[in-house]
Coordinates of C-alpha atoms in Angstrom, one line a residue:
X13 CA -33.5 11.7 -30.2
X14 CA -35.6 8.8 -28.7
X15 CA -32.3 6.8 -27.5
X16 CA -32.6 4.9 -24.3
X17 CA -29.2 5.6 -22.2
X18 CA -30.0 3.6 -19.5
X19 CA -32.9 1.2 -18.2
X20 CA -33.3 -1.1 -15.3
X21 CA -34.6 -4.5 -15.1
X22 CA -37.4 -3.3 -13.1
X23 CA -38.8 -1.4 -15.9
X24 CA -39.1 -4.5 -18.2
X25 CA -40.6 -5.9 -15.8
X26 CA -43.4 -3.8 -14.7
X27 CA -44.2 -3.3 -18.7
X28 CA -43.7 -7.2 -19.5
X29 CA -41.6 -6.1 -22.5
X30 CA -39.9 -9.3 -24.5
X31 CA -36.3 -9.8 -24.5
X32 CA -35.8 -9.2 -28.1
X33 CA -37.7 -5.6 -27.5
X34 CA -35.6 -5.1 -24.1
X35 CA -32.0 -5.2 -25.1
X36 CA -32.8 -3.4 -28.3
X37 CA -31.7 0.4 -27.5
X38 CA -34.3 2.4 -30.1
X39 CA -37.0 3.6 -27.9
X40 CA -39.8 3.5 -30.3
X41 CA -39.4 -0.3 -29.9
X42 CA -40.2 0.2 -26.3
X43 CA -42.8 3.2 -26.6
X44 CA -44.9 0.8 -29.1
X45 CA -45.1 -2.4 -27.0
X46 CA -45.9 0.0 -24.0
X47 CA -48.7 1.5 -26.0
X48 CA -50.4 -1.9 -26.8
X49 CA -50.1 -2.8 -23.3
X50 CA -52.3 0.7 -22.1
X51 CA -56.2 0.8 -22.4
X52 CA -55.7 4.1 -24.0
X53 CA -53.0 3.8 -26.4
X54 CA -53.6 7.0 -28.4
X55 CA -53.6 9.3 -24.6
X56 CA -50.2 7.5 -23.6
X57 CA -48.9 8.3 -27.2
X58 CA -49.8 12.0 -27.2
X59 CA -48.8 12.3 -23.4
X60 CA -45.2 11.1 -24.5
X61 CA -45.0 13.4 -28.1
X62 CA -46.0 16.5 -25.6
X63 CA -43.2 16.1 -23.4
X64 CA -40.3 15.1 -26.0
X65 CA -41.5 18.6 -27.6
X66 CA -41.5 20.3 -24.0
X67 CA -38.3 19.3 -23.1
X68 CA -38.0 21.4 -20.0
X69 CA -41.7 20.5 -18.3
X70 CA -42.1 18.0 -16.0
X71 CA -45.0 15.4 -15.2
X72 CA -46.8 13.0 -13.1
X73 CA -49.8 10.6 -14.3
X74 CA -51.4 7.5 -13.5
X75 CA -51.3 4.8 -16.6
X76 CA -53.8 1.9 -16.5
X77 CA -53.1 -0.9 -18.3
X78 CA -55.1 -4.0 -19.9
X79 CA -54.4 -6.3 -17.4
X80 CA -55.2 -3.9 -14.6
X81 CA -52.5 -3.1 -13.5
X82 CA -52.1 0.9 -12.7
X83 CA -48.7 2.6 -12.8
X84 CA -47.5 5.8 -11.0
X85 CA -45.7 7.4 -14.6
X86 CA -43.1 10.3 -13.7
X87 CA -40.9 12.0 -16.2
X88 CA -38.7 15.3 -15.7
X89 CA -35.7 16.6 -17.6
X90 CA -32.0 15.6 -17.5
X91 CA -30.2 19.3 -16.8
X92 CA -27.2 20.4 -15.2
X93 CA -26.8 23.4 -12.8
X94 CA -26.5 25.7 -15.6
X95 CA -29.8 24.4 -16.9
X96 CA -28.5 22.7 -20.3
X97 CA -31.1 19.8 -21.3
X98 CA -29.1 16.7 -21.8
X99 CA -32.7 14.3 -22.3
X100 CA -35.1 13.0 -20.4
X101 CA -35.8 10.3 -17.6
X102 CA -38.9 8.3 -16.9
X103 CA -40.1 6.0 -14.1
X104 CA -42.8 3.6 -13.9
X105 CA -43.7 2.5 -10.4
X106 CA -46.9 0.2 -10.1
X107 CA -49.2 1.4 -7.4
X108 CA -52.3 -1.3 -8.6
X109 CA -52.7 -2.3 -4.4
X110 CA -52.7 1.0 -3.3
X111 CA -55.6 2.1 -6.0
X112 CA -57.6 -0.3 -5.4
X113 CA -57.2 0.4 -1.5
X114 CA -58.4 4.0 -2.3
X115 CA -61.5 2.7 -4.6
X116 CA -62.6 0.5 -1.4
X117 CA -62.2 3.2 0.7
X118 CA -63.9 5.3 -1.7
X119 CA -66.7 2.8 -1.4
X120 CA -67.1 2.2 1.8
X121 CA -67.2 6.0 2.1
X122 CA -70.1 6.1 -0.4
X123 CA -72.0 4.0 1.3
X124 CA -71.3 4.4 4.7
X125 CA -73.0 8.2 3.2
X126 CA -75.8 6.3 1.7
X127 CA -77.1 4.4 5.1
X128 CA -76.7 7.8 6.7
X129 CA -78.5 9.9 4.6
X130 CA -81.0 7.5 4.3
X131 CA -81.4 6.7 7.9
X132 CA -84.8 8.0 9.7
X133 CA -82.8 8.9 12.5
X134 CA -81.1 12.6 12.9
X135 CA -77.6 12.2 13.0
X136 CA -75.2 15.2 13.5
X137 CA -71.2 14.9 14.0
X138 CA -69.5 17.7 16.0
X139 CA -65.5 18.5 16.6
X140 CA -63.3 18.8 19.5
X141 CA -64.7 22.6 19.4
X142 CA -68.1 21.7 19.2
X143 CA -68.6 22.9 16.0
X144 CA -70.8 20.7 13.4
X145 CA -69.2 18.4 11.1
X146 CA -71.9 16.5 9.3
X147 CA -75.5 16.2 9.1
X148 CA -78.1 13.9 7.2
X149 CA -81.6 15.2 6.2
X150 CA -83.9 13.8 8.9
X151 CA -81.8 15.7 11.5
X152 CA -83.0 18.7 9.6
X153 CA -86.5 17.4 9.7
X154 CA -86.4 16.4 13.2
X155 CA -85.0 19.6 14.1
X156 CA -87.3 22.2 11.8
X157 CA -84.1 23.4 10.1
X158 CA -81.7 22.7 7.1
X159 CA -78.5 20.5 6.8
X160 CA -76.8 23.8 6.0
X161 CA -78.1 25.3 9.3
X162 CA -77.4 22.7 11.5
X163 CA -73.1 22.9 10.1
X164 CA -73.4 26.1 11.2
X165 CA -74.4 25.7 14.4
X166 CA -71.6 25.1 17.5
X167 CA -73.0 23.2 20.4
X168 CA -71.6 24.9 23.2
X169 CA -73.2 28.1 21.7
X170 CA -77.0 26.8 21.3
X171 CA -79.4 28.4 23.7
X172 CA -81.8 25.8 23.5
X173 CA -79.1 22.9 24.4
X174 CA -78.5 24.6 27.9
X175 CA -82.3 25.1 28.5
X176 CA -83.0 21.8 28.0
X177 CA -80.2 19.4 29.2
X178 CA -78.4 18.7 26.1
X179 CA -75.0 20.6 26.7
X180 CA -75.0 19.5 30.1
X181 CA -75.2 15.3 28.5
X182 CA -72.9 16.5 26.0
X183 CA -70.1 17.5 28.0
X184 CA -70.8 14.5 30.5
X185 CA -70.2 12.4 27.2
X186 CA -67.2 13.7 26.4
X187 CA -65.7 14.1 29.8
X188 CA -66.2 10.8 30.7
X189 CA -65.8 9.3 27.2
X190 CA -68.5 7.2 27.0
X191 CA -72.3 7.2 25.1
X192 CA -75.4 9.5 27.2
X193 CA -78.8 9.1 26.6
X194 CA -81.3 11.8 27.2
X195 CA -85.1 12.4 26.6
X196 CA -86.1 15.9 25.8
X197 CA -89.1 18.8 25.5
X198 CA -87.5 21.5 24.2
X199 CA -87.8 23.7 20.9
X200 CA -85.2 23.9 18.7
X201 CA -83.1 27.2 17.6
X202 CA -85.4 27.1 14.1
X203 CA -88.4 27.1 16.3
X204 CA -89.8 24.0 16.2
X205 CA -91.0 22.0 19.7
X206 CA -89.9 18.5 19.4
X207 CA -89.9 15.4 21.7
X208 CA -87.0 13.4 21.1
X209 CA -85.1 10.4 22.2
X210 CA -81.1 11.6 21.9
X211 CA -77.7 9.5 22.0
X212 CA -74.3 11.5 22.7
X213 CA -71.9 9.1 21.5
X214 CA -68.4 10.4 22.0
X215 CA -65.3 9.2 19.3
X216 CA -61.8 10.0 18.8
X217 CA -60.5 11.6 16.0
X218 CA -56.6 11.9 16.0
X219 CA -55.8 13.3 19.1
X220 CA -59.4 15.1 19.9
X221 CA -62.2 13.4 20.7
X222 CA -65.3 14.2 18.7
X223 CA -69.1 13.7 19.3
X224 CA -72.0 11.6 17.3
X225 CA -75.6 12.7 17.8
X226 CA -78.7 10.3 17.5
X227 CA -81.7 11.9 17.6
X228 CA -84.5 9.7 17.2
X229 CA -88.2 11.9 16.9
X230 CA -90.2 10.0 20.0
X231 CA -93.3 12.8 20.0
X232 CA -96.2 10.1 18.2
X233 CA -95.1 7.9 21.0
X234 CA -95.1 10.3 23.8
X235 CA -98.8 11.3 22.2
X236 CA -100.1 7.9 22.2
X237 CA -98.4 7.1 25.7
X238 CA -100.4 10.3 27.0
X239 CA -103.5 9.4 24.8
X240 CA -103.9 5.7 26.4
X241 CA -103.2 6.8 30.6
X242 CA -106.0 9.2 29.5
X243 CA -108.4 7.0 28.7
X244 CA -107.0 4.9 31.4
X245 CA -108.4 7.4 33.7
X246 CA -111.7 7.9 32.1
X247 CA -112.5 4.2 32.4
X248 CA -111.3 4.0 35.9
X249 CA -113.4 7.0 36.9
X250 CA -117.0 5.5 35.1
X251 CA -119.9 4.6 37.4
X252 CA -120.9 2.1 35.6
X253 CA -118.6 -1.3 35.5
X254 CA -116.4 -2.2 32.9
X255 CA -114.9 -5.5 32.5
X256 CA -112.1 -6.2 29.2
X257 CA -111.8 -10.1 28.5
X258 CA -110.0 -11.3 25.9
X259 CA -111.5 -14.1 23.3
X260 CA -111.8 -16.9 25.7
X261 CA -113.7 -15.1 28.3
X262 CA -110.9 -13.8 30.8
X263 CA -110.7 -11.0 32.5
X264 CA -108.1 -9.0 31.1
X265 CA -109.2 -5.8 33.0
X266 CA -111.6 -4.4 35.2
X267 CA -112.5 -0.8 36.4
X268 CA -113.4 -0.1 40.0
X269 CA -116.9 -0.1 39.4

């Protein structure tokens, strides 16, 4: 019938409800101060009409109101063991800290996302098993494959990682717990013949300890590196002299001509 039976301070005070409206036992009272206090008066109103006409159902929702503040809103039915309904009980628990907790986390999750995805360097995450977690695009570009190849892939199971060193840093990583670095020829499972630059950074995850790839794609340098001790050699091997100053006249270089 809408009669309140029983009602703690608390609730009062997590709704801010007046004195006057507080000790006065008609629930309507109660319900339409409560409504002005939510930012979505007319949801809160129809939330409470369903379950007085559902007498047996039970519920959990969040209610935000206009201040901020978000409450944790439980109701269930009143029943004995033989299953007669004798009304209905509500609670109200304010969980504003903990929501906003999960939206920061949510954030920094979002953009923790962002910086990897948009990060030039390959970056894959791997389990205790060795199977892949996570991977961001330019892994799949360094690599010649796709982010959905690459989380199918296990480690310990890639032919190409034993030929070329990079199970054998791997493990070392994870057995001694601390980051490897490795430079590698190889080509990849999808075919592709990269140089690369490559960081096995190990990390624990509950009681397992996990592994973070960096791959960074070194094969313009290694190009330009082979490119300059060429013509290195051609200038050292000219008959005729050659002599590199710089703007004021000094010798900067000189073959042995």
């Amino acid at each position: 019938q809408g009669r309140q039976l029983l009602k703690n301070a608390q609730f009062n005070q997590v709704w801010k409800i007046p004195r006057a409206i507080a000790e006065d036992m008609d629930d309507r009272k109660s319900l339409e101060f409560a409504m002005s206090q939510t930012r979505n008066p007319t949801q809160f109103a129809e939330k409470v009409a369903h379950l007085y006409a559902h007498p047996a159902e039970t519920s959990r929702d969040e209610v935000e109101l206009v201040d901020g503040t978000v409450l944790d809103r439980y109701s269930a039915p009143v029943q004995d063991g033989h299953g007669k309904l004798y009304g209905r009980i509500w609670t109200f628990r304010e969980i504003t800290a903990q929501k906003q907790a999960g939206n920061q986390v949510r954030d920094a999750l979002a953009y923790l996302g962002t910086v990897i995805e948009a990060s030039p360097a390959g970056i894959i995450s791997y389990d205790e098993t060795g199977q892949a977690r996570t991977a961001n695009a330019a892994a799949a570009r360094i690599t010649g494959g796709t982010v959905e190849q690459l989380l199918s892939l296990n480690f310990r199971r890639i032919e190409s990682w034993k030929a070329a060193g990079l199970l054998e840093t791997a493990e070392r990583a994870l057995e001694r717990r601390q980051p490897e670095q490795l430079e590698a020829h190889f080509t990849t499972t999808f075919g592709k013949e990269i140089w690369v630059a490559l960081q096995f950074v190990p990390f624990q995850r509950g009681e397992g300890w996990h592994l973070l790839l960096l791959i960074s794609d070194i094969a313009e340098q290694i190009r330009t590196t082979a490119q300059l001790r060429l013509q290195s050699a051609a200038l050292d091997a000219a008959a005729n002299a050659i002599v590199i100053t710089d703007a004021q006249g000094i010798i900067l270089w000189a073959n042995p001509a």
